[in-house]
Tab-separated table of C-alpha atoms and ligand atoms in Angstrom:
chain	number	residue	atom	x	y	z
A	207	MET	CA	31.658	35.511	37.567
A	208	SER	CA	30.562	38.574	35.757
A	209	LEU	CA	27.015	39.851	35.980
A	210	LYS	CA	26.557	39.299	32.255
A	211	LYS	CA	27.238	35.601	32.608
A	212	LEU	CA	24.899	35.351	35.568
A	213	LEU	CA	22.082	36.972	33.640
A	214	LYS	CA	22.499	34.755	30.564
A	215	PRO	CA	19.839	32.168	31.547
A	216	PHE	CA	17.296	34.935	32.024
A	217	LYS	CA	18.143	36.321	28.622
A	218	LEU	CA	17.608	32.873	27.089
A	219	ILE	CA	14.276	32.507	28.847
A	220	SER	CA	13.101	35.816	27.464
A	221	ILE	CA	14.168	34.791	23.928
A	222	ALA	CA	12.418	31.447	24.300
A	223	ARG	CA	9.241	33.130	25.531
A	224	ARG	CA	9.252	35.472	22.582
A	225	SER	CA	9.558	32.698	19.969
A	226	GLY	CA	7.190	30.317	21.735
A	227	VAL	CA	7.036	26.544	21.212
A	228	VAL	CA	7.980	25.441	17.691
A	229	THR	CA	8.122	21.680	18.183
A	230	VAL	CA	5.432	19.847	16.252
A	231	LEU	CA	3.675	17.110	18.154
A	232	TYR	CA	3.958	14.449	15.451
A	233	PRO	CA	2.983	11.533	15.885
A	234	TYR	CA	0.257	12.933	18.149
A	235	GLN	CA	-0.593	15.549	15.573
A	236	LYS	CA	-1.092	15.344	11.818
A	237	SER	CA	2.042	16.307	9.950
A	238	LEU	CA	2.142	19.294	7.660
A	239	ILE	CA	1.343	18.004	4.181
A	240	THR	CA	0.702	20.408	1.342
A	241	THR	CA	-1.409	19.521	-1.679
A	242	GLU	CA	1.744	19.297	-3.797
A	243	PHE	CA	3.305	16.631	-1.602
A	244	ARG	CA	3.894	13.383	-3.465
A	245	GLY	CA	3.822	10.113	-1.583
A	246	LYS	CA	3.349	6.538	-2.643
A	247	ILE	CA	1.463	5.956	-5.876
A	248	SER	CA	-1.670	3.887	-6.093
A	249	ILE	CA	-2.529	1.879	-9.196
A	250	ASP	CA	-6.229	1.421	-9.874
A	251	ALA	CA	-6.704	-2.259	-10.715
A	252	THR	CA	-10.029	-1.524	-12.408
A	253	LYS	CA	-8.443	0.940	-14.869
A	254	CYS	CA	-4.878	-0.218	-15.553
A	255	MET	CA	-4.530	-2.068	-18.835
A	256	GLY	CA	-0.941	-3.233	-18.456
A	257	CYS	CA	0.456	-1.184	-21.334
A	258	GLY	CA	3.748	-0.393	-19.617
A	259	ALA	CA	3.905	3.322	-20.409
A	260	CYS	CA	4.580	4.002	-16.728
A	261	VAL	CA	7.373	1.418	-16.732
A	262	ASN	CA	9.093	3.277	-19.572
A	263	ALA	CA	8.787	6.597	-17.764
A	264	CYS	CA	9.906	5.437	-14.314
A	265	PRO	CA	13.486	6.729	-13.741
A	266	PRO	CA	14.632	4.153	-11.143
A	267	ASN	CA	12.654	1.211	-12.582
A	268	ALA	CA	10.502	0.990	-9.489
A	269	LEU	CA	7.756	-0.160	-11.820
A	270	THR	CA	8.563	-3.276	-13.800
A	271	LEU	CA	6.596	-5.362	-16.232
A	272	SER	CA	7.211	-9.056	-16.543
A	273	ARG	CA	5.478	-11.792	-18.432
A	274	ARG	CA	4.913	-15.201	-16.953
A	275	ASP	CA	2.911	-17.824	-18.851
A	276	ASP	CA	-0.465	-16.288	-19.557
A	277	THR	CA	-0.082	-13.216	-17.416
A	278	ILE	CA	1.498	-9.790	-17.491
A	279	ILE	CA	2.615	-8.668	-14.050
A	280	LEU	CA	3.061	-4.994	-13.216
A	281	ASN	CA	5.177	-4.797	-10.084
A	282	TYR	CA	5.618	-1.666	-7.970
A	283	PHE	CA	8.593	-1.674	-5.586
A	284	ILE	CA	7.982	1.222	-3.198
A	285	GLY	CA	11.507	0.922	-1.837
A	286	ARG	CA	13.027	2.202	-5.064
A	287	CYS	CA	10.344	4.743	-5.963
A	288	ILE	CA	11.550	8.332	-5.880
A	289	PHE	CA	8.003	9.719	-5.784
A	290	CYS	CA	8.476	11.796	-8.916
A	291	GLY	CA	4.952	11.227	-10.228
A	292	ARG	CA	6.025	10.723	-13.835
A	293	CYS	CA	4.078	7.482	-14.042
A	294	ALA	CA	0.856	9.281	-13.153
A	295	GLU	CA	1.637	11.846	-15.833
A	296	VAL	CA	2.107	9.362	-18.670
A	297	CYS	CA	-0.572	6.782	-17.869
A	298	PRO	CA	-2.961	6.951	-20.855
A	299	VAL	CA	-6.000	5.891	-18.839
A	300	GLY	CA	-5.231	7.769	-15.630
A	301	ALA	CA	-4.964	4.622	-13.546
A	302	ILE	CA	-2.198	6.001	-11.319
A	303	THR	CA	-2.851	8.517	-8.593
A	304	VAL	CA	-0.200	10.009	-6.354
A	305	THR	CA	-1.310	9.691	-2.743
A	306	HIS	CA	-0.077	11.534	0.332
A	307	GLU	CA	0.969	8.315	2.044
A	308	PHE	CA	4.494	8.548	3.484
A	309	GLU	CA	4.462	6.272	6.559
A	310	LEU	CA	5.919	3.403	4.582
A	311	ALA	CA	8.549	2.012	6.936
A	312	SER	CA	8.704	-1.744	6.809
A	313	THR	CA	10.750	-4.508	8.357
A	314	SER	CA	11.194	-6.367	5.093
A	315	THR	CA	11.485	-5.355	1.457
A	316	ARG	CA	8.936	-8.009	0.574
A	317	ASP	CA	6.230	-5.857	2.122
A	318	LEU	CA	7.242	-3.023	-0.151
A	319	ASN	CA	6.151	-4.789	-3.323
A	320	GLU	CA	2.757	-4.415	-4.903
A	321	SER	CA	1.794	-6.437	-7.945
A	322	LEU	CA	-1.032	-6.216	-10.417
A	323	VAL	CA	-1.638	-9.325	-12.495
A	324	HIS	CA	-3.196	-9.077	-15.953
A	325	ARG	CA	-4.302	-12.021	-18.035
A	326	ILE	CA	-3.292	-11.849	-21.693
A	327	GLU	CA	-5.735	-12.407	-24.526
A	328	ARG	CA	-5.545	-15.272	-26.991
A	329	CYS	CA	-5.541	-14.861	-30.765
A	330	SER	CA	-9.041	-15.477	-32.087
A	331	GLY	CA	-7.545	-17.186	-35.159
A	332	CYS	CA	-4.948	-19.677	-33.937
A	333	GLY	CA	-5.430	-19.452	-30.162
A	334	GLY	CA	-1.825	-18.437	-29.452
A	335	GLY	CA	-0.856	-15.773	-26.941
A	336	LEU	CA	-1.448	-12.240	-28.155
A	337	GLY	CA	0.788	-10.288	-25.772
A	338	ALA	CA	-1.993	-7.832	-25.016
A	339	THR	CA	-4.680	-7.606	-22.370
A	340	SER	CA	-8.355	-7.260	-23.238
A	341	ARG	CA	-8.325	-3.690	-21.895
A	342	MET	CA	-5.465	-2.830	-24.260
A	343	LEU	CA	-7.493	-4.114	-27.204
A	344	GLN	CA	-10.522	-2.118	-26.078
A	345	TYR	CA	-8.330	0.966	-25.830
A	346	VAL	CA	-6.990	0.475	-29.357
A	347	ILE	CA	-10.496	-0.041	-30.777
A	348	LEU	CA	-11.755	3.060	-28.983
A	349	HIS	CA	-9.011	5.227	-30.487
A	350	SER	CA	-8.964	3.689	-33.951
A	351	PRO	CA	-12.308	1.983	-34.724
A	352	ALA	CA	-10.991	0.659	-38.050
A	353	SER	CA	-8.720	-1.747	-36.160
A	354	GLU	CA	-11.669	-3.706	-34.794
A	355	ASN	CA	-11.487	-6.288	-37.613
A	356	TYR	CA	-7.944	-7.475	-36.969
A	357	VAL	CA	-7.027	-6.401	-33.434
A	358	HIS	CA	-7.943	-9.797	-31.981
A	359	LEU	CA	-5.527	-11.627	-34.294
A	360	CYS	CA	-1.842	-12.320	-33.786
A	361	PRO	CA	0.608	-10.929	-36.415
A	362	ASP	CA	0.804	-14.267	-38.243
A	363	CYS	CA	-2.970	-14.611	-38.516
A	364	ARG	CA	-3.174	-10.982	-39.586
A	365	LYS	CA	-0.766	-11.636	-42.460
A	366	LYS	CA	-2.731	-14.713	-43.435
A	367	LYS	CA	-5.945	-12.701	-43.427
A	368	LEU	CA	-4.408	-9.966	-45.559
A	369	ILE	CA	-3.034	-12.417	-48.117
A	370	GLN	CA	-6.364	-14.209	-48.210
A	371	SER	CA	-8.310	-11.035	-48.839
A	372	LEU	CA	-5.844	-9.940	-51.532
A	373	ALA	CA	-6.086	-13.316	-53.194
A	374	MET	CA	-9.872	-13.219	-53.023
A	375	LYS	CA	-9.794	-9.877	-54.789
A	376	MET	CA	-7.690	-11.359	-57.530
A	377	GLY	CA	-10.183	-14.188	-57.903
A	378	ALA	CA	-8.308	-17.089	-56.310
A	379	ARG	CA	-10.080	-19.866	-54.403
A	380	THR	CA	-9.153	-19.675	-50.711
A	381	GLU	CA	-8.822	-23.434	-50.308
A	382	ASP	CA	-5.568	-23.266	-52.283
A	383	TYR	CA	-3.980	-21.158	-49.621
A	384	GLU	CA	-5.173	-23.041	-46.606
A	385	GLY	CA	-3.406	-26.135	-47.871
B	59	MET	CA	23.704	-15.750	20.131
B	60	ARG	CA	20.595	-14.456	21.866
B	61	VAL	CA	20.554	-10.719	22.258
B	62	ASP	CA	18.442	-8.883	24.791
B	63	PRO	CA	16.172	-6.273	23.300
B	64	LEU	CA	16.909	-2.638	23.879
B	65	LYS	CA	15.557	-1.381	27.189
B	66	LYS	CA	16.830	2.168	27.316
B	67	SER	CA	16.787	5.226	25.076
B	68	ILE	CA	17.916	4.621	21.539
B	69	TRP	CA	21.123	6.343	20.471
B	70	VAL	CA	21.727	6.819	16.810
B	71	PHE	CA	24.772	7.122	14.613
B	72	HIS	CA	24.481	8.789	11.234
B	73	LEU	CA	26.236	6.886	8.446
B	74	ASN	CA	26.350	8.408	4.975
B	75	THR	CA	27.356	5.816	2.395
B	76	GLY	CA	27.449	8.038	-0.645
B	77	SER	CA	24.031	9.620	-0.596
B	78	CYS	CA	23.174	12.856	-2.372
B	79	ASN	CA	22.830	14.567	1.051
B	80	ALA	CA	19.109	15.190	0.850
B	81	CYS	CA	18.355	12.275	3.133
B	82	ASP	CA	21.050	13.496	5.524
B	83	ILE	CA	19.447	16.913	5.658
B	84	GLU	CA	16.129	15.276	6.514
B	85	ILE	CA	17.859	13.413	9.348
B	86	LEU	CA	19.312	16.690	10.619
B	87	ASP	CA	15.862	18.196	10.308
B	88	ALA	CA	14.466	15.420	12.477
B	89	LEU	CA	17.108	16.270	15.098
B	90	THR	CA	16.271	19.991	15.220
B	91	PRO	CA	13.976	21.452	17.893
B	92	TYR	CA	11.220	21.507	15.273
B	93	PHE	CA	10.819	17.722	15.515
B	94	ASP	CA	12.846	17.362	18.707
B	95	VAL	CA	13.387	13.610	18.674
B	96	GLU	CA	15.170	13.814	22.014
B	97	ARG	CA	11.696	13.846	23.571
B	98	PHE	CA	11.579	10.187	22.496
B	99	GLY	CA	15.078	9.531	23.782
B	100	ILE	CA	16.593	9.462	20.305
B	101	LYS	CA	20.031	11.010	20.594
B	102	LEU	CA	22.721	11.507	17.993
B	103	VAL	CA	26.141	10.193	19.015
B	104	ALA	CA	29.505	10.728	17.378
B	105	SER	CA	30.815	7.172	17.436
B	106	PRO	CA	29.279	3.888	16.303
B	107	ARG	CA	30.600	2.335	19.526
B	108	HIS	CA	28.032	4.340	21.482
B	109	ALA	CA	25.151	3.749	19.103
B	110	ASP	CA	22.252	1.307	19.098
B	111	LEU	CA	20.904	2.293	15.736
B	112	VAL	CA	22.719	3.217	12.540
B	113	LEU	CA	20.887	5.678	10.299
B	114	LEU	CA	22.187	4.520	6.950
B	115	THR	CA	21.664	6.724	3.902
B	116	GLY	CA	22.894	6.277	0.358
B	117	PRO	CA	23.314	3.338	-2.002
B	118	ILE	CA	26.660	2.205	-0.466
B	119	THR	CA	29.322	3.022	-2.998
B	120	ARG	CA	32.241	0.666	-3.515
B	121	LYS	CA	34.544	3.275	-1.949
B	122	THR	CA	32.567	3.443	1.265
B	123	LEU	CA	31.878	-0.278	1.595
B	124	PRO	CA	34.970	-1.148	3.745
B	125	LYS	CA	34.255	1.798	6.047
B	126	VAL	CA	30.603	0.818	6.339
B	127	ILE	CA	31.613	-2.699	7.339
B	128	ASN	CA	34.037	-1.320	9.938
B	129	ALA	CA	31.447	1.064	11.350
B	130	LEU	CA	28.789	-1.631	11.601
B	131	ARG	CA	31.249	-4.024	13.232
B	132	ALA	CA	31.898	-1.393	15.918
B	133	VAL	CA	28.236	-1.119	16.880
B	134	PRO	CA	27.479	-3.152	20.012
B	135	ARG	CA	24.639	-5.685	20.033
B	136	PRO	CA	21.676	-5.336	19.697
B	137	ARG	CA	22.652	-3.828	16.395
B	138	TYR	CA	19.900	-2.024	14.507
B	139	VAL	CA	19.957	-0.412	11.078
B	140	LEU	CA	17.482	2.052	9.643
B	141	ALA	CA	17.855	2.154	5.853
B	142	ILE	CA	16.718	5.654	4.941
B	143	GLY	CA	15.742	6.718	1.446
B	144	ALA	CA	15.219	4.956	-1.858
B	145	CYS	CA	19.010	4.621	-2.220
B	146	ALA	CA	19.525	2.678	0.977
B	147	VAL	CA	16.412	0.534	0.555
B	148	GLY	CA	16.794	-0.601	-3.029
B	149	GLY	CA	19.602	1.359	-4.626
B	150	GLY	CA	17.295	4.151	-5.805
B	151	ILE	CA	18.070	5.627	-9.188
B	152	TRP	CA	21.591	4.212	-8.980
B	153	TYR	CA	20.528	0.637	-8.336
B	154	ASP	CA	22.342	-0.817	-11.370
B	155	THR	CA	25.283	1.587	-11.533
B	156	TYR	CA	28.796	0.154	-11.624
B	157	SER	CA	30.019	2.087	-8.596
B	158	VAL	CA	27.412	1.132	-6.009
B	159	ILE	CA	26.467	-2.171	-4.463
B	160	GLY	CA	22.775	-1.251	-4.491
B	161	GLY	CA	21.349	-0.827	-1.046
B	162	VAL	CA	21.125	-2.607	2.270
B	163	GLU	CA	19.751	-5.843	0.784
B	164	GLU	CA	23.103	-6.392	-0.935
B	165	LEU	CA	25.022	-5.141	2.100
B	166	LYS	CA	23.287	-7.743	4.258
B	167	LYS	CA	24.793	-10.543	2.164
B	168	ILE	CA	28.289	-9.026	2.392
B	169	LEU	CA	27.931	-8.577	6.164
B	170	GLU	CA	26.874	-12.197	6.550
B	171	GLU	CA	30.060	-13.260	4.753
B	172	ASN	CA	32.029	-11.119	7.219
B	173	GLY	CA	30.215	-12.599	10.207
B	174	ILE	CA	28.452	-9.394	11.194
B	175	GLU	CA	24.896	-9.904	12.305
B	176	ILE	CA	22.273	-7.176	12.173
B	177	ASP	CA	19.517	-7.734	14.691
B	178	ARG	CA	16.897	-5.728	12.923
B	179	ILE	CA	16.656	-3.679	9.746
B	180	VAL	CA	13.822	-1.297	9.007
B	181	TYR	CA	13.446	0.173	5.537
B	182	VAL	CA	12.181	3.736	5.170
B	183	PRO	CA	11.326	4.550	1.550
B	184	GLY	CA	11.297	8.108	0.256
B	185	CYS	CA	13.549	10.300	-1.837
B	186	PRO	CA	14.290	11.891	0.495
B	187	ALA	CA	12.371	10.372	3.386
B	188	ARG	CA	10.444	12.980	5.367
B	189	PRO	CA	11.558	13.597	8.961
B	190	GLU	CA	8.182	12.228	10.082
B	191	ALA	CA	8.805	9.105	7.998
B	192	ILE	CA	12.145	8.643	9.784
B	193	ILE	CA	10.511	9.035	13.208
B	194	TYR	CA	7.831	6.582	12.121
B	195	GLY	CA	10.568	4.179	10.997
B	196	VAL	CA	12.201	4.280	14.429
B	197	ALA	CA	8.792	3.606	15.995
B	198	VAL	CA	8.331	0.581	13.728
B	199	LEU	CA	11.815	-0.595	14.647
B	200	LEU	CA	11.044	-0.393	18.371
B	201	GLY	CA	7.665	-2.068	17.850
B	202	LEU	CA	5.696	0.957	19.068
B	203	VAL	CA	3.433	1.106	16.028
B	204	GLU	CA	2.081	-1.389	13.547
B	205	GLN	CA	3.624	-1.384	10.126
B	206	LYS	CA	1.154	0.080	7.620
B	207	VAL	CA	2.336	-1.288	4.272
B	208	HIS	CA	1.927	-4.913	3.370
B	209	GLY	CA	2.826	-6.430	0.051
B	210	GLU	CA	-0.255	-7.108	-1.995
B	211	VAL	CA	-1.104	-8.832	-5.232
B	212	LYS	CA	-4.105	-7.538	-7.116
B	213	ILE	CA	-5.697	-9.187	-10.096
B	214	ALA	CA	-7.141	-7.080	-12.905
B	215	GLU	CA	-10.483	-8.571	-13.948
C	2	LIG	S1	0.666	3.329	-17.835
C	2	LIG	FE1	-1.283	3.133	-16.727
C	2	LIG	S2	-2.429	1.595	-17.895
C	2	LIG	FE2	-0.286	1.425	-18.569
C	2	LIG	S3	0.582	-0.176	-17.236
C	2	LIG	FE3	1.003	1.791	-16.227
C	2	LIG	S4	-0.735	2.060	-14.824
C	2	LIG	FE4	-1.354	0.481	-16.272
C	3	LIG	S1	6.557	8.018	-8.837
C	3	LIG	FE1	8.356	8.047	-10.226
C	3	LIG	S2	9.751	6.541	-9.308
C	3	LIG	FE2	7.756	6.180	-8.377
C	3	LIG	S3	6.853	4.584	-9.637
C	3	LIG	FE3	6.144	6.539	-10.481
C	3	LIG	S4	7.635	7.041	-12.114
C	3	LIG	FE4	8.555	5.428	-10.824
C	4	LIG	S1	17.134	8.430	-1.554
C	4	LIG	FE1	17.031	10.241	-2.897
C	4	LIG	S2	17.335	11.965	-1.500
C	4	LIG	FE2	18.036	10.130	-0.418
C	4	LIG	S3	20.222	10.003	-0.825
C	4	LIG	FE3	19.184	8.785	-2.399
C	4	LIG	S4	18.900	10.183	-4.139
C	4	LIG	FE4	19.360	11.428	-2.330
């Protein structure tokens, strides 16, 4: 065996000493997470109004909106989320925050679902479902105060109200229209 | 059939089922001296016949499906699968594409039809999943740590 081959381990030791220990001690040490790192999103149940803007923006449809009876359900499936943060960008009320949470491993996909249930408002005229949550109505009123008079009515009742007010202007008696 | 739990070091086989390669690079990263998973006894092997755990990445394209079935059949019991990345967990951005079957959930049904049992599946979300997330996933699989996420239903007042 040549001398060079014999000395190889010593050479390696000297290289290793120079570079030192690089191995991180995770899980016994906090992992390196920069401020830009995007993990799981968190939806603030006290702010979200169930508008679905995030659902439209979500590329893999990790966020879905479904309607069951009197509720609107916003479901977040972490398993499909690509942690792009677009939902947080588009949310009009800033209900979504991107957290640094990445330890999301789970033994079943059921544990990877988070739901937020909203109750829908009823039309103040006929009592039918309105398709909007009370927070949505508040949001609309806040941004366009003129809508306050008809925002609590369903489209049918709104039409009725418009026709009634037009007819009143033209001098008709309202009883004729209510049949 | 009752299968004894794993008692020795866990050997892993890396199975790419049509992923974009980012998840695979994170797996390789986890195997480098920087994370040095061999300190936990996690060792990469070249054949599924030697492996305990299959690191599955990608949404399982129709082209790879027969090979995936063959590879999983070759793994001895106890047979574990770690579904890494949004693709493997739920199909990711390709979940409704014509050319993929859409993740391990769908694969499980196909495997059942073929009589292949998987003893445990752990899902690791992320696109790609961080190397730490993969290590954490293996720890969850072996029961070393408690799972952190739990499905929850919140009601907006
Ligand atoms: S965009 Fe914001 S307010 Fe609208 S449903 Fe999503 S989280 Fe809720
Ligand atoms: S981070 Fe991206 S993928 Fe995840 S829920 Fe938000 S929009 Fe969808
Ligand atoms: S989960 Fe994301 S990073 Fe991983 S293979 Fe799929 S697309 Fe690529």
